[in-house]
Amino acid sequence: MNNYFLKNNKKIKNLILLVSWSLVAVFLIFHHAMWRDEVRNFMLAIGTTSRIHLLGNPHPFLMYKIEQFFYWITDSYQVLPISSFFISFLTLFIVIFISPFNFKIKMMMAFGYPLLYEYTVMCRNYGVSALLMLTLPLVMNNKKYKYILSGPILFFLANTNVHSSLIVLAFSCLWPLNAWYQNGKKWTDDTRKTVMNSMVGILGFCVCFGTIYPTRYDLAAVRPIKIAFNHDFYFFQHLTFYDFKDYIFSYLGHGPLSKSVYKILSIISYLSIALSTLMLWGDVFLFSVTILVMVGLSVFFYVVYPGEYRHQALWIMLVFALAWMKKNNVQAVHKKTINNIGVASFYTMLGIQCLLSLLLSFHELIEPNSRSKEFY
């Protein structure tokens, strides 16, 4: 009877999922030792160091203002975990209660490594990126607010981090072209409004670039971010079994078997990332955005700055957001076989993130990330 009730009451299932995620996230937050970057950014936000460091800092302004606002309310350093949890809670609420996906995808998004740990426990700006990215399809699919809020969301998204600004640039450049084409290659009211909102997004990219470059603050001044082909090319490696390598070799040894297993799993995981774009096949605009972003970020990670997990996981948030937009696009052409390959690949990619979460999210219970744990 209870199983039947749960299966047929989506709101209760969703509420249980949100509460479960909240309990696990709060538990992990209480065991988290803050990193130097988390504290440094907070010190900048509340003005205990010179505000001039906000210029030339590799992180744009938005997160500093959010932390400053919460600190003004709480007057406590606890604003870091509180604000991070609050932002991720809003993101999960959108994913679980508002997004049009099935319960399995919602559960994998909730307990995947990005939203359970990297964007929640770690008090960084990437959680804000996830929130804004998943708010965008809400607005884009609402005729009343589409041309009122899309531009501001794109502007603020561009000023969360450099990677999000590149996503915004790609989206903002292709959106007007799509609107122009969809309106019979004519300058209609819809095209004009789209161009205006896109220009706000591009302005956000310019503001981001203007505030972070030339990079001159702290570690970035010691190791300046510059165009230099001195990084190995690994296509979104941290979203794959790359971080499982030591676990696989520790269980299977370092012989041919373990190497073969690792190579096979790596191929599967890389394919899942690339083929997840096929979810969007049938919508020229959304599919083009994913391809452009995938290529653009890959080049950025190779040429400019090698991405860590938190940077690369923004790809998952983007695919989720664009797939949401496609679900509500009545003009999209659905190619069942191709789309199903994309969906299966997306499931596989999310499944890998859940495995990563299982192995990595609880590591601070054994060994803290930072020696700051010694001081409290």
Coordinates of C-alpha atoms in Angstrom, one line a residue:
M1 CA 0.0 0.0 0.0
N2 CA 2.8 2.4 0.9
N3 CA 4.7 1.6 -2.3
Y4 CA 1.5 2.2 -4.3
F5 CA 1.0 5.5 -2.5
L6 CA 4.5 6.7 -3.2
K7 CA 4.4 5.7 -6.9
N8 CA 1.2 7.6 -7.4
N9 CA 2.0 10.7 -5.4
K10 CA 4.7 12.6 -7.2
K11 CA 4.7 15.5 -4.7
I12 CA 5.4 13.3 -1.8
K13 CA 8.2 11.5 -3.7
N14 CA 9.7 14.8 -4.7
L15 CA 9.5 16.2 -1.1
I16 CA 11.2 13.1 0.3
L17 CA 14.0 13.5 -2.3
L18 CA 14.5 17.2 -1.4
V19 CA 14.5 16.5 2.3
S20 CA 16.9 13.6 1.8
W21 CA 19.3 15.7 -0.2
S22 CA 19.1 18.5 2.4
L23 CA 20.0 16.2 5.2
V24 CA 23.0 14.7 3.4
A25 CA 24.1 18.1 2.2
V26 CA 23.9 19.6 5.7
F27 CA 25.8 16.6 7.2
L28 CA 28.6 17.1 4.6
I29 CA 28.7 20.9 5.2
F30 CA 29.2 20.3 9.0
H31 CA 32.3 18.1 8.2
H32 CA 33.7 20.5 5.6
A33 CA 37.1 22.2 6.2
M34 CA 37.1 25.5 4.2
W35 CA 39.6 26.0 1.5
R36 CA 41.8 29.0 1.2
D37 CA 40.0 30.2 -1.9
E38 CA 36.6 30.1 -0.1
V39 CA 37.9 32.2 2.8
R40 CA 39.9 34.6 0.5
N41 CA 36.9 35.3 -1.6
F42 CA 34.8 35.9 1.5
M43 CA 37.4 38.4 2.8
L44 CA 37.2 40.3 -0.5
A45 CA 33.5 40.3 -0.4
I46 CA 33.1 41.8 3.1
G47 CA 35.9 44.4 2.5
T48 CA 38.5 43.2 4.9
T49 CA 41.0 43.5 2.1
S50 CA 41.4 46.2 -0.5
R51 CA 38.5 46.4 -2.9
I52 CA 40.9 47.0 -5.7
H53 CA 41.6 43.3 -5.7
L54 CA 38.1 42.8 -7.2
L55 CA 39.7 44.1 -10.4
G56 CA 42.0 41.6 -12.0
N57 CA 40.6 38.8 -9.8
P58 CA 39.9 35.7 -11.8
H59 CA 36.4 35.6 -10.5
P60 CA 33.7 38.1 -11.6
F61 CA 31.8 40.3 -9.1
L62 CA 28.4 38.5 -8.6
M63 CA 29.4 36.0 -5.9
Y64 CA 31.2 38.7 -3.9
K65 CA 28.0 40.8 -3.8
I66 CA 25.9 37.8 -2.7
E67 CA 28.3 37.0 0.1
Q68 CA 28.4 40.7 1.1
F69 CA 24.6 40.8 1.2
F70 CA 24.3 37.7 3.4
Y71 CA 27.1 38.9 5.7
W72 CA 25.2 42.2 6.1
I73 CA 22.2 40.2 7.3
T74 CA 24.1 37.6 9.5
D75 CA 27.3 39.5 10.5
S76 CA 28.9 36.1 10.7
Y77 CA 31.4 34.0 8.7
Q78 CA 28.7 31.3 8.8
V79 CA 27.3 33.2 5.8
L80 CA 29.6 31.0 3.6
P81 CA 27.9 27.6 4.3
I82 CA 24.5 29.2 4.7
S83 CA 24.5 31.1 1.4
S84 CA 26.0 28.1 -0.4
F85 CA 23.3 25.7 0.9
F86 CA 20.5 28.2 0.3
I87 CA 21.5 28.7 -3.3
S88 CA 21.8 25.0 -4.0
F89 CA 18.5 24.4 -2.2
L90 CA 16.8 26.8 -4.6
T91 CA 18.5 24.9 -7.5
L92 CA 17.3 21.5 -6.2
F93 CA 13.8 22.9 -5.7
I94 CA 13.7 23.9 -9.3
V95 CA 15.1 20.6 -10.5
I96 CA 12.8 18.4 -8.4
F97 CA 9.5 20.3 -8.3
I98 CA 9.5 22.4 -11.5
S99 CA 11.6 20.7 -14.2
P100 CA 9.7 18.3 -16.6
F101 CA 12.0 15.3 -16.2
N102 CA 11.3 12.0 -14.7
F103 CA 12.1 11.1 -11.1
K104 CA 15.2 9.0 -12.0
I105 CA 16.9 12.0 -13.6
K106 CA 15.9 14.3 -10.8
M107 CA 17.4 11.8 -8.3
M108 CA 20.6 11.5 -10.2
M109 CA 20.9 15.3 -10.5
A110 CA 20.3 15.7 -6.8
F111 CA 22.8 13.1 -5.6
G112 CA 25.4 13.6 -8.4
Y113 CA 28.7 15.0 -7.3
P114 CA 28.1 18.6 -8.7
L115 CA 24.9 19.4 -6.7
L116 CA 25.6 17.3 -3.7
Y117 CA 29.2 18.4 -3.0
E118 CA 31.0 20.7 -5.5
Y119 CA 28.3 23.3 -5.8
T120 CA 26.9 23.0 -2.3
V121 CA 29.5 22.0 0.3
M122 CA 32.2 24.0 -1.4
C123 CA 31.3 27.7 -1.0
R124 CA 32.2 28.9 -4.5
N125 CA 30.5 30.8 -7.3
Y126 CA 29.7 27.7 -9.4
G127 CA 26.6 27.0 -7.4
V128 CA 25.2 30.4 -8.5
S129 CA 26.0 29.4 -12.1
A130 CA 23.9 26.2 -11.7
L131 CA 21.0 28.2 -10.2
L132 CA 20.9 30.8 -12.9
M133 CA 21.4 28.2 -15.7
L134 CA 18.5 26.2 -14.4
T135 CA 16.4 29.3 -14.0
L136 CA 16.9 30.3 -17.6
P137 CA 14.6 27.5 -19.1
L138 CA 11.9 28.6 -16.6
V139 CA 12.0 32.1 -18.1
M140 CA 12.6 31.1 -21.7
N141 CA 9.5 28.9 -21.6
N142 CA 7.3 31.6 -20.1
K143 CA 5.8 34.0 -22.7
K144 CA 5.1 36.7 -20.1
Y145 CA 8.7 36.9 -18.7
K146 CA 10.8 35.6 -21.6
Y147 CA 11.8 39.0 -22.9
I148 CA 11.8 40.7 -19.5
L149 CA 14.1 38.4 -17.5
S150 CA 16.2 36.4 -20.0
G151 CA 18.7 39.3 -20.6
P152 CA 19.3 40.0 -16.8
I153 CA 19.7 36.3 -16.1
L154 CA 22.2 36.0 -18.9
F155 CA 24.0 39.1 -17.7
F156 CA 24.4 37.8 -14.1
L157 CA 25.2 34.3 -15.3
A158 CA 28.1 35.7 -17.3
N159 CA 29.4 37.3 -14.1
T160 CA 29.6 34.2 -12.0
N161 CA 32.7 32.7 -13.6
V162 CA 34.6 32.8 -16.9
H163 CA 33.3 29.4 -18.1
S164 CA 29.7 30.6 -17.6
S165 CA 30.5 33.8 -19.5
L166 CA 31.6 31.7 -22.5
I167 CA 28.4 29.8 -22.3
V168 CA 26.4 33.0 -22.2
L169 CA 28.4 34.4 -25.2
A170 CA 27.6 31.3 -27.3
F171 CA 23.9 31.4 -26.3
S172 CA 23.6 35.1 -26.9
C173 CA 25.2 35.0 -30.3
L174 CA 23.1 32.1 -31.6
W175 CA 19.7 33.1 -30.1
P176 CA 19.1 36.2 -32.3
L177 CA 20.1 34.2 -35.4
N178 CA 17.6 31.5 -34.5
A179 CA 14.8 34.1 -33.9
W180 CA 15.5 35.8 -37.2
Y181 CA 15.4 32.5 -39.1
Q182 CA 12.2 31.3 -37.2
N183 CA 10.5 34.6 -38.1
G184 CA 11.0 34.2 -41.8
K185 CA 14.3 36.1 -41.9
K186 CA 12.4 39.3 -41.0
W187 CA 13.0 42.0 -38.4
T188 CA 9.8 41.3 -36.3
D189 CA 9.0 42.4 -32.8
D190 CA 10.1 38.9 -31.5
T191 CA 13.4 39.3 -33.3
R192 CA 13.9 42.8 -31.9
K193 CA 13.2 41.6 -28.3
T194 CA 15.5 38.7 -28.7
V195 CA 18.3 40.9 -30.0
M196 CA 17.9 43.2 -27.0
N197 CA 18.1 40.4 -24.5
S198 CA 21.0 38.9 -26.2
M199 CA 22.9 42.2 -26.2
V200 CA 22.4 42.3 -22.4
G201 CA 24.0 38.8 -22.2
I202 CA 26.9 39.9 -24.4
L203 CA 27.3 43.0 -22.2
G204 CA 27.6 40.7 -19.2
F205 CA 30.4 38.8 -21.0
C206 CA 32.2 42.1 -21.7
V207 CA 31.8 43.2 -18.0
C208 CA 33.2 39.9 -16.9
F209 CA 36.1 40.2 -19.2
G210 CA 36.7 43.8 -18.1
T211 CA 36.8 42.9 -14.4
I212 CA 39.0 39.8 -14.6
Y213 CA 41.6 40.8 -17.2
P214 CA 44.4 41.4 -17.0
T215 CA 44.6 38.9 -14.2
R216 CA 46.9 40.2 -11.5
Y217 CA 45.6 39.1 -8.1
D218 CA 47.3 36.6 -5.8
L219 CA 48.1 33.2 -7.4
A220 CA 47.0 34.4 -10.8
A221 CA 49.7 37.0 -10.7
V222 CA 52.3 34.3 -9.8
R223 CA 51.0 32.0 -12.5
P224 CA 49.2 34.3 -15.0
I225 CA 46.4 32.9 -17.1
K226 CA 47.5 33.4 -20.6
I227 CA 47.1 31.8 -24.0
A228 CA 49.7 29.1 -24.1
F229 CA 49.5 25.6 -25.4
N230 CA 51.1 24.0 -22.4
H231 CA 48.2 21.8 -21.1
D232 CA 47.4 18.3 -22.0
F233 CA 44.2 18.0 -24.0
Y234 CA 41.7 15.9 -22.0
F235 CA 38.1 16.2 -23.1
F236 CA 36.1 16.9 -19.9
Q237 CA 38.2 14.3 -18.2
H238 CA 36.9 15.0 -14.7
L239 CA 33.4 14.0 -15.7
T240 CA 34.7 10.6 -16.7
F241 CA 36.3 7.7 -14.8
Y242 CA 39.5 9.7 -14.6
D243 CA 39.1 10.2 -10.8
F244 CA 38.3 6.4 -10.4
K245 CA 41.7 5.4 -11.7
D246 CA 43.3 4.8 -8.3
Y247 CA 40.3 2.9 -7.1
I248 CA 40.3 0.6 -10.1
F249 CA 44.0 -0.1 -9.9
S250 CA 43.8 -0.6 -6.1
Y251 CA 41.2 -3.3 -6.5
L252 CA 42.3 -4.9 -9.8
G253 CA 46.1 -4.3 -9.5
H254 CA 48.2 -2.6 -12.1
G255 CA 48.2 -5.4 -14.7
P256 CA 46.7 -5.6 -18.2
L257 CA 43.2 -6.4 -16.9
S258 CA 42.9 -3.2 -14.8
K259 CA 44.3 -1.1 -17.7
S260 CA 41.8 -2.6 -20.1
V261 CA 38.9 -2.1 -17.7
Y262 CA 39.9 1.5 -17.2
K263 CA 40.3 2.2 -21.0
I264 CA 36.8 0.6 -21.7
L265 CA 35.2 2.6 -18.9
S266 CA 36.9 5.8 -20.1
I267 CA 35.7 5.3 -23.7
I268 CA 32.1 4.8 -22.4
S269 CA 32.3 7.9 -20.2
Y270 CA 33.8 10.1 -22.9
L271 CA 31.1 8.9 -25.4
S272 CA 28.4 9.6 -22.9
I273 CA 29.5 13.2 -22.7
A274 CA 29.8 13.7 -26.4
L275 CA 26.6 11.8 -27.4
S276 CA 24.5 13.5 -24.7
T277 CA 24.2 16.4 -27.1
L278 CA 22.0 14.2 -29.3
M279 CA 19.2 14.8 -26.7
L280 CA 18.9 18.2 -28.4
W281 CA 18.9 16.9 -32.0
G282 CA 15.9 18.3 -33.8
D283 CA 16.3 21.8 -32.3
V284 CA 18.9 23.6 -34.5
F285 CA 19.4 26.4 -32.0
L286 CA 19.8 24.3 -28.8
F287 CA 21.9 21.6 -30.5
S288 CA 24.2 24.3 -32.0
V289 CA 24.7 25.9 -28.6
T290 CA 25.8 22.6 -27.0
I291 CA 28.2 21.9 -29.9
L292 CA 29.7 25.4 -29.8
V293 CA 30.0 25.3 -26.0
M294 CA 31.5 21.8 -26.0
V295 CA 34.1 22.8 -28.5
G296 CA 34.7 26.2 -27.0
L297 CA 35.2 24.9 -23.4
S298 CA 37.4 22.1 -24.6
V299 CA 39.7 24.6 -26.4
F300 CA 39.6 26.9 -23.4
F301 CA 40.7 24.1 -21.1
Y302 CA 43.5 23.2 -23.5
V303 CA 44.7 26.7 -24.5
V304 CA 44.0 29.0 -21.5
Y305 CA 43.3 27.2 -18.3
P306 CA 43.0 23.4 -17.5
G307 CA 39.6 22.9 -16.0
E308 CA 38.9 21.1 -12.7
Y309 CA 35.7 19.2 -11.9
R310 CA 33.8 22.2 -10.8
H311 CA 34.4 23.9 -14.2
Q312 CA 33.6 20.9 -16.3
A313 CA 30.4 20.0 -14.4
L314 CA 28.8 23.2 -15.8
W315 CA 28.4 21.2 -18.9
I316 CA 26.0 18.9 -17.2
M317 CA 23.9 21.9 -15.9
L318 CA 23.9 23.3 -19.5
V319 CA 22.7 20.1 -21.1
F320 CA 20.0 19.7 -18.5
A321 CA 18.8 23.3 -19.0
L322 CA 18.8 23.1 -22.8
A323 CA 17.0 19.7 -22.7
W324 CA 14.4 21.3 -20.6
M325 CA 13.9 24.1 -23.1
K326 CA 13.6 21.5 -25.9
K327 CA 10.9 19.7 -24.0
N328 CA 8.8 22.8 -24.1
N329 CA 9.5 23.7 -27.7
V330 CA 6.6 22.6 -29.8
Q331 CA 8.5 23.4 -33.0
A332 CA 11.4 21.0 -32.2
V333 CA 11.6 18.0 -34.4
H334 CA 11.9 14.8 -32.5
K335 CA 14.1 12.1 -34.0
K336 CA 13.3 9.1 -31.8
T337 CA 16.4 6.9 -32.4
I338 CA 18.9 9.8 -32.3
N339 CA 17.2 11.4 -29.3
N340 CA 17.1 8.1 -27.5
I341 CA 20.9 7.7 -27.9
G342 CA 21.3 11.1 -26.4
V343 CA 19.0 10.3 -23.5
A344 CA 20.8 7.0 -22.8
S345 CA 24.1 8.9 -22.9
F346 CA 22.8 11.5 -20.5
Y347 CA 21.7 8.8 -18.1
T348 CA 25.2 7.3 -18.3
M349 CA 26.9 10.6 -17.7
L350 CA 24.7 11.3 -14.6
G351 CA 25.2 7.8 -13.3
I352 CA 29.0 8.3 -13.4
Q353 CA 28.5 11.6 -11.4
C354 CA 26.5 9.6 -8.8
L355 CA 29.4 7.1 -8.5
L356 CA 31.8 10.0 -8.1
S357 CA 29.6 11.4 -5.4
L358 CA 29.5 8.1 -3.6
L359 CA 33.3 7.8 -3.6
L360 CA 34.3 11.4 -3.2
S361 CA 31.6 13.4 -1.3
F362 CA 32.3 11.7 2.0
H363 CA 36.1 11.8 1.9
E364 CA 36.2 14.7 4.4
L365 CA 34.9 12.4 7.1
I366 CA 38.2 10.7 6.9
E367 CA 40.6 13.3 5.7
P368 CA 39.7 17.1 5.6
N369 CA 40.4 19.0 2.4
S370 CA 42.2 21.7 4.3
R371 CA 44.3 22.1 7.4
S372 CA 41.9 24.8 8.5
K373 CA 40.1 22.0 10.3
E374 CA 42.9 22.1 12.9
F375 CA 41.7 25.5 14.1
Y376 CA 38.1 24.6 15.0

